[in-house]
Amino acid sequence: MRVLTVHLGLCFVLAACGSAPTLLTKSARVPDGIDFTGMWQLRSGPGAEKRPDRGASREDMIILNRDINPRRGRSESNRSVQVFLEYGDSLKITQTRYGIFISYDRSVVEEFTFGENRVVTVGPIEARRASGWEGDTLVIETLDDAGSILSESWRFDGGKDVLVRNIRISKGDKELFSRRQVFDRV
């Protein structure tokens, strides 16, 4: 009976440890011929976003960001991963051998190092970030302490003059937000 109790206890501990989400390190090697460097403009008009929003709109996301109270502490923020999400209608992208800089509407610049898997912060909010390459796609994943994951992927579509950004926020199997943005080279 005691052996069975120990085994059951060990199973519960292992199950609890295994259920916590983690981020896998992505490749640091830039695929041959892939360089997102340039000026990009968000496509507008019919068919600009081929995948409809689910959950919050851009405005809702901004409002949700304001609802995060840093004085409550990280563990009480529902989806603090949202503070790491940036938007812009015009982008300036500079890509190097080791990383990428994305300037959104000439005001906010994000830097991502290929192959990184580290803790990042915005004010009192901490999250784990992994960024790098999966095939010809740049993937950036940010995991907050509540288990929500912000996933962004950047890839060329139909040549090198169309850049597609897919954004998804999820928690477990539940998709909380998604958006597809299409940018044209200027």
PDB file of C-alpha atoms in Angstrom:
ATOM      1  CA  MET A   1       0.000   0.000   0.000  1.00  0.00           C
ATOM      2  CA  ARG A   2       2.819   2.388   0.890  1.00  0.00           C
ATOM      3  CA  VAL A   3       4.591   1.732  -2.431  1.00  0.00           C
ATOM      4  CA  LEU A   4       1.363   2.507  -4.295  1.00  0.00           C
ATOM      5  CA  THR A   5       0.956   5.774  -2.355  1.00  0.00           C
ATOM      6  CA  VAL A   6       4.540   6.803  -3.141  1.00  0.00           C
ATOM      7  CA  HIS A   7       4.061   5.989  -6.835  1.00  0.00           C
ATOM      8  CA  LEU A   8       0.788   7.933  -6.999  1.00  0.00           C
ATOM      9  CA  GLY A   9       2.404  10.905  -5.254  1.00  0.00           C
ATOM     10  CA  LEU A  10       5.323  10.817  -7.664  1.00  0.00           C
ATOM     11  CA  CYS A  11       2.910  10.682 -10.630  1.00  0.00           C
ATOM     12  CA  PHE A  12       1.072  13.778  -9.375  1.00  0.00           C
ATOM     13  CA  VAL A  13       4.341  15.679  -8.924  1.00  0.00           C
ATOM     14  CA  LEU A  14       5.559  14.722 -12.403  1.00  0.00           C
ATOM     15  CA  ALA A  15       2.202  15.629 -13.964  1.00  0.00           C
ATOM     16  CA  ALA A  16       2.254  19.038 -12.282  1.00  0.00           C
ATOM     17  CA  CYS A  17       5.805  19.705 -13.466  1.00  0.00           C
ATOM     18  CA  GLY A  18       5.076  18.537 -16.998  1.00  0.00           C
ATOM     19  CA  SER A  19       2.054  20.790 -17.445  1.00  0.00           C
ATOM     20  CA  ALA A  20       3.954  24.072 -17.128  1.00  0.00           C
ATOM     21  CA  PRO A  21       4.536  25.579 -20.583  1.00  0.00           C
ATOM     22  CA  THR A  22       8.096  26.111 -21.743  1.00  0.00           C
ATOM     23  CA  LEU A  23       9.686  27.741 -24.760  1.00  0.00           C
ATOM     24  CA  LEU A  24      12.008  25.888 -27.078  1.00  0.00           C
ATOM     25  CA  THR A  25      15.117  27.665 -28.326  1.00  0.00           C
ATOM     26  CA  LYS A  26      14.929  28.509 -32.023  1.00  0.00           C
ATOM     27  CA  SER A  27      17.733  28.438 -34.581  1.00  0.00           C
ATOM     28  CA  ALA A  28      20.154  31.364 -34.628  1.00  0.00           C
ATOM     29  CA  ARG A  29      21.146  30.678 -38.243  1.00  0.00           C
ATOM     30  CA  VAL A  30      19.513  33.008 -40.765  1.00  0.00           C
ATOM     31  CA  PRO A  31      18.228  31.008 -43.732  1.00  0.00           C
ATOM     32  CA  ASP A  32      19.992  31.696 -47.038  1.00  0.00           C
ATOM     33  CA  GLY A  33      18.300  34.481 -48.995  1.00  0.00           C
ATOM     34  CA  ILE A  34      16.031  35.668 -46.175  1.00  0.00           C
ATOM     35  CA  ASP A  35      16.459  39.334 -45.262  1.00  0.00           C
ATOM     36  CA  PHE A  36      13.468  41.383 -44.057  1.00  0.00           C
ATOM     37  CA  THR A  37      15.466  44.647 -44.118  1.00  0.00           C
ATOM     38  CA  GLY A  38      13.475  47.518 -45.586  1.00  0.00           C
ATOM     39  CA  MET A  39      10.490  49.808 -45.218  1.00  0.00           C
ATOM     40  CA  TRP A  40       7.092  48.110 -44.991  1.00  0.00           C
ATOM     41  CA  GLN A  41       3.518  49.438 -45.085  1.00  0.00           C
ATOM     42  CA  LEU A  42       0.509  47.630 -43.595  1.00  0.00           C
ATOM     43  CA  ARG A  43      -1.848  46.645 -46.385  1.00  0.00           C
ATOM     44  CA  SER A  44      -5.287  48.232 -46.036  1.00  0.00           C
ATOM     45  CA  GLY A  45      -8.582  47.746 -47.803  1.00  0.00           C
ATOM     46  CA  PRO A  46     -10.562  44.622 -48.699  1.00  0.00           C
ATOM     47  CA  GLY A  47      -8.693  41.408 -48.069  1.00  0.00           C
ATOM     48  CA  ALA A  48      -5.948  43.087 -46.026  1.00  0.00           C
ATOM     49  CA  GLU A  49      -6.402  40.689 -43.143  1.00  0.00           C
ATOM     50  CA  LYS A  50      -7.388  37.330 -44.544  1.00  0.00           C
ATOM     51  CA  ARG A  51      -7.822  35.740 -41.133  1.00  0.00           C
ATOM     52  CA  PRO A  52     -10.496  37.391 -38.972  1.00  0.00           C
ATOM     53  CA  ASP A  53      -9.767  38.514 -35.440  1.00  0.00           C
ATOM     54  CA  ARG A  54     -10.742  36.219 -32.631  1.00  0.00           C
ATOM     55  CA  GLY A  55     -11.206  37.713 -29.205  1.00  0.00           C
ATOM     56  CA  ALA A  56      -9.875  41.217 -28.759  1.00  0.00           C
ATOM     57  CA  SER A  57      -9.325  43.873 -31.391  1.00  0.00           C
ATOM     58  CA  ARG A  58      -6.266  46.144 -31.398  1.00  0.00           C
ATOM     59  CA  GLU A  59      -8.180  48.679 -29.319  1.00  0.00           C
ATOM     60  CA  ASP A  60      -9.270  45.999 -26.848  1.00  0.00           C
ATOM     61  CA  MET A  61      -5.678  44.880 -26.459  1.00  0.00           C
ATOM     62  CA  ILE A  62      -4.613  48.436 -25.622  1.00  0.00           C
ATOM     63  CA  ILE A  63      -7.395  48.735 -23.045  1.00  0.00           C
ATOM     64  CA  LEU A  64      -6.415  45.388 -21.532  1.00  0.00           C
ATOM     65  CA  ASN A  65      -2.829  46.620 -21.265  1.00  0.00           C
ATOM     66  CA  ARG A  66      -4.023  49.584 -19.193  1.00  0.00           C
ATOM     67  CA  ASP A  67      -5.886  47.217 -16.878  1.00  0.00           C
ATOM     68  CA  ILE A  68      -2.653  45.569 -15.799  1.00  0.00           C
ATOM     69  CA  ASN A  69      -1.752  47.070 -12.438  1.00  0.00           C
ATOM     70  CA  PRO A  70       1.990  46.628 -11.782  1.00  0.00           C
ATOM     71  CA  ARG A  71       1.444  47.172  -8.048  1.00  0.00           C
ATOM     72  CA  ARG A  72      -0.575  43.956  -7.856  1.00  0.00           C
ATOM     73  CA  GLY A  73       2.490  41.913  -8.770  1.00  0.00           C
ATOM     74  CA  ARG A  74       3.290  39.744 -11.755  1.00  0.00           C
ATOM     75  CA  SER A  75       1.396  36.671 -10.670  1.00  0.00           C
ATOM     76  CA  GLU A  76      -1.927  38.510 -10.463  1.00  0.00           C
ATOM     77  CA  SER A  77      -1.792  39.976 -13.984  1.00  0.00           C
ATOM     78  CA  ASN A  78      -4.139  37.967 -16.167  1.00  0.00           C
ATOM     79  CA  ARG A  79      -2.278  38.163 -19.474  1.00  0.00           C
ATOM     80  CA  SER A  80       0.780  40.334 -18.877  1.00  0.00           C
ATOM     81  CA  VAL A  81       2.241  38.953 -22.102  1.00  0.00           C
ATOM     82  CA  GLN A  82       0.152  41.615 -23.889  1.00  0.00           C
ATOM     83  CA  VAL A  83       2.554  44.374 -22.885  1.00  0.00           C
ATOM     84  CA  PHE A  84       5.122  42.793 -25.228  1.00  0.00           C
ATOM     85  CA  LEU A  85       2.843  43.146 -28.284  1.00  0.00           C
ATOM     86  CA  GLU A  86       3.605  46.094 -30.592  1.00  0.00           C
ATOM     87  CA  TYR A  87       1.697  47.398 -33.591  1.00  0.00           C
ATOM     88  CA  GLY A  88       2.408  49.792 -36.412  1.00  0.00           C
ATOM     89  CA  ASP A  89       1.131  50.688 -39.848  1.00  0.00           C
ATOM     90  CA  SER A  90       4.623  51.404 -41.133  1.00  0.00           C
ATOM     91  CA  LEU A  91       7.676  49.370 -40.237  1.00  0.00           C
ATOM     92  CA  LYS A  92      11.367  49.895 -40.696  1.00  0.00           C
ATOM     93  CA  ILE A  93      13.204  46.607 -40.347  1.00  0.00           C
ATOM     94  CA  THR A  94      16.945  46.214 -40.041  1.00  0.00           C
ATOM     95  CA  GLN A  95      18.235  42.652 -40.042  1.00  0.00           C
ATOM     96  CA  THR A  96      21.763  41.614 -39.180  1.00  0.00           C
ATOM     97  CA  ARG A  97      23.440  38.237 -39.010  1.00  0.00           C
ATOM     98  CA  TYR A  98      22.598  38.031 -35.293  1.00  0.00           C
ATOM     99  CA  GLY A  99      19.256  39.747 -34.871  1.00  0.00           C
ATOM    100  CA  ILE A 100      16.526  42.030 -36.133  1.00  0.00           C
ATOM    101  CA  PHE A 101      15.338  45.529 -35.224  1.00  0.00           C
ATOM    102  CA  ILE A 102      11.715  46.425 -35.976  1.00  0.00           C
ATOM    103  CA  SER A 103      10.650  50.077 -35.733  1.00  0.00           C
ATOM    104  CA  TYR A 104       6.869  50.506 -35.459  1.00  0.00           C
ATOM    105  CA  ASP A 105       5.595  53.864 -36.800  1.00  0.00           C
ATOM    106  CA  ARG A 106       8.987  55.475 -36.064  1.00  0.00           C
ATOM    107  CA  SER A 107       8.306  55.404 -32.328  1.00  0.00           C
ATOM    108  CA  VAL A 108       8.917  51.969 -30.797  1.00  0.00           C
ATOM    109  CA  VAL A 109      11.889  49.798 -31.726  1.00  0.00           C
ATOM    110  CA  GLU A 110      11.926  46.121 -30.800  1.00  0.00           C
ATOM    111  CA  GLU A 111      15.149  44.112 -30.907  1.00  0.00           C
ATOM    112  CA  PHE A 112      15.188  40.341 -31.203  1.00  0.00           C
ATOM    113  CA  THR A 113      18.341  38.238 -31.112  1.00  0.00           C
ATOM    114  CA  PHE A 114      18.237  35.063 -33.174  1.00  0.00           C
ATOM    115  CA  GLY A 115      18.556  31.973 -31.011  1.00  0.00           C
ATOM    116  CA  GLU A 116      17.825  33.774 -27.743  1.00  0.00           C
ATOM    117  CA  ASN A 117      15.907  32.184 -24.881  1.00  0.00           C
ATOM    118  CA  ARG A 118      15.975  34.553 -21.932  1.00  0.00           C
ATOM    119  CA  VAL A 119      13.959  36.652 -19.497  1.00  0.00           C
ATOM    120  CA  VAL A 120      12.786  40.023 -20.848  1.00  0.00           C
ATOM    121  CA  THR A 121      11.150  42.862 -18.946  1.00  0.00           C
ATOM    122  CA  VAL A 122       8.888  45.836 -19.532  1.00  0.00           C
ATOM    123  CA  GLY A 123       8.830  47.796 -16.293  1.00  0.00           C
ATOM    124  CA  PRO A 124       7.828  45.350 -13.552  1.00  0.00           C
ATOM    125  CA  ILE A 125       6.504  42.743 -16.010  1.00  0.00           C
ATOM    126  CA  GLU A 126       8.811  39.781 -16.670  1.00  0.00           C
ATOM    127  CA  ALA A 127       8.422  37.080 -19.286  1.00  0.00           C
ATOM    128  CA  ARG A 128      10.552  34.477 -21.026  1.00  0.00           C
ATOM    129  CA  ARG A 129      11.286  35.039 -24.712  1.00  0.00           C
ATOM    130  CA  ALA A 130      12.610  32.684 -27.368  1.00  0.00           C
ATOM    131  CA  SER A 131      13.267  33.987 -30.878  1.00  0.00           C
ATOM    132  CA  GLY A 132      14.878  32.611 -33.979  1.00  0.00           C
ATOM    133  CA  TRP A 133      14.254  30.711 -37.154  1.00  0.00           C
ATOM    134  CA  GLU A 134      12.010  27.769 -37.988  1.00  0.00           C
ATOM    135  CA  GLY A 135      12.715  27.158 -41.653  1.00  0.00           C
ATOM    136  CA  ASP A 136      12.210  30.441 -43.546  1.00  0.00           C
ATOM    137  CA  THR A 137      10.024  31.890 -40.776  1.00  0.00           C
ATOM    138  CA  LEU A 138      11.177  34.134 -37.934  1.00  0.00           C
ATOM    139  CA  VAL A 139       9.379  33.003 -34.770  1.00  0.00           C
ATOM    140  CA  ILE A 140       9.180  35.034 -31.564  1.00  0.00           C
ATOM    141  CA  GLU A 141       7.476  33.523 -28.527  1.00  0.00           C
ATOM    142  CA  THR A 142       6.939  35.262 -25.202  1.00  0.00           C
ATOM    143  CA  LEU A 143       5.669  33.349 -22.148  1.00  0.00           C
ATOM    144  CA  ASP A 144       4.368  35.135 -19.054  1.00  0.00           C
ATOM    145  CA  ASP A 145       4.197  33.737 -15.536  1.00  0.00           C
ATOM    146  CA  ALA A 146       0.460  33.056 -15.896  1.00  0.00           C
ATOM    147  CA  GLY A 147       1.163  30.621 -18.756  1.00  0.00           C
ATOM    148  CA  SER A 148      -0.048  32.854 -21.600  1.00  0.00           C
ATOM    149  CA  ILE A 149       2.062  32.751 -24.768  1.00  0.00           C
ATOM    150  CA  LEU A 150       2.383  35.515 -27.342  1.00  0.00           C
ATOM    151  CA  SER A 151       3.513  33.945 -30.629  1.00  0.00           C
ATOM    152  CA  GLU A 152       4.581  36.019 -33.611  1.00  0.00           C
ATOM    153  CA  SER A 153       5.780  34.676 -36.921  1.00  0.00           C
ATOM    154  CA  TRP A 154       7.219  36.695 -39.798  1.00  0.00           C
ATOM    155  CA  ARG A 155       7.670  35.308 -43.315  1.00  0.00           C
ATOM    156  CA  PHE A 156       7.725  36.313 -46.957  1.00  0.00           C
ATOM    157  CA  ASP A 157       4.653  35.509 -49.016  1.00  0.00           C
ATOM    158  CA  GLY A 158       4.852  35.212 -52.799  1.00  0.00           C
ATOM    159  CA  GLY A 159       8.266  36.772 -53.239  1.00  0.00           C
ATOM    160  CA  LYS A 160      10.227  39.266 -51.183  1.00  0.00           C
ATOM    161  CA  ASP A 161       7.884  42.254 -51.483  1.00  0.00           C
ATOM    162  CA  VAL A 162       5.122  40.907 -49.205  1.00  0.00           C
ATOM    163  CA  LEU A 163       5.752  40.243 -45.511  1.00  0.00           C
ATOM    164  CA  VAL A 164       3.187  38.385 -43.403  1.00  0.00           C
ATOM    165  CA  ARG A 165       2.991  38.656 -39.625  1.00  0.00           C
ATOM    166  CA  ASN A 166       0.838  36.176 -37.714  1.00  0.00           C
ATOM    167  CA  ILE A 167       0.076  37.031 -34.083  1.00  0.00           C
ATOM    168  CA  ARG A 168      -1.490  34.686 -31.564  1.00  0.00           C
ATOM    169  CA  ILE A 169      -2.030  34.836 -27.822  1.00  0.00           C
ATOM    170  CA  SER A 170      -2.983  31.556 -26.213  1.00  0.00           C
ATOM    171  CA  LYS A 171      -3.183  29.915 -22.849  1.00  0.00           C
ATOM    172  CA  GLY A 172      -3.041  26.162 -22.927  1.00  0.00           C
ATOM    173  CA  ASP A 173      -5.256  24.986 -25.787  1.00  0.00           C
ATOM    174  CA  LYS A 174      -7.364  28.170 -25.724  1.00  0.00           C
ATOM    175  CA  GLU A 175      -6.710  30.853 -28.343  1.00  0.00           C
ATOM    176  CA  LEU A 176      -7.348  34.262 -26.769  1.00  0.00           C
ATOM    177  CA  PHE A 177      -6.417  36.499 -29.703  1.00  0.00           C
ATOM    178  CA  SER A 178      -5.180  36.153 -33.263  1.00  0.00           C
ATOM    179  CA  ARG A 179      -4.451  38.505 -36.122  1.00  0.00           C
ATOM    180  CA  ARG A 180      -2.796  38.260 -39.513  1.00  0.00           C
ATOM    181  CA  GLN A 181      -1.126  41.349 -40.914  1.00  0.00           C
ATOM    182  CA  VAL A 182       0.160  41.759 -44.448  1.00  0.00           C
ATOM    183  CA  PHE A 183       2.858  44.345 -45.221  1.00  0.00           C
ATOM    184  CA  ASP A 184       4.017  45.542 -48.647  1.00  0.00           C
ATOM    185  CA  ARG A 185       7.561  46.707 -49.304  1.00  0.00           C
ATOM    186  CA  VAL A 186       7.713  50.467 -49.848  1.00  0.00           C
TER     187      VAL A 186
END
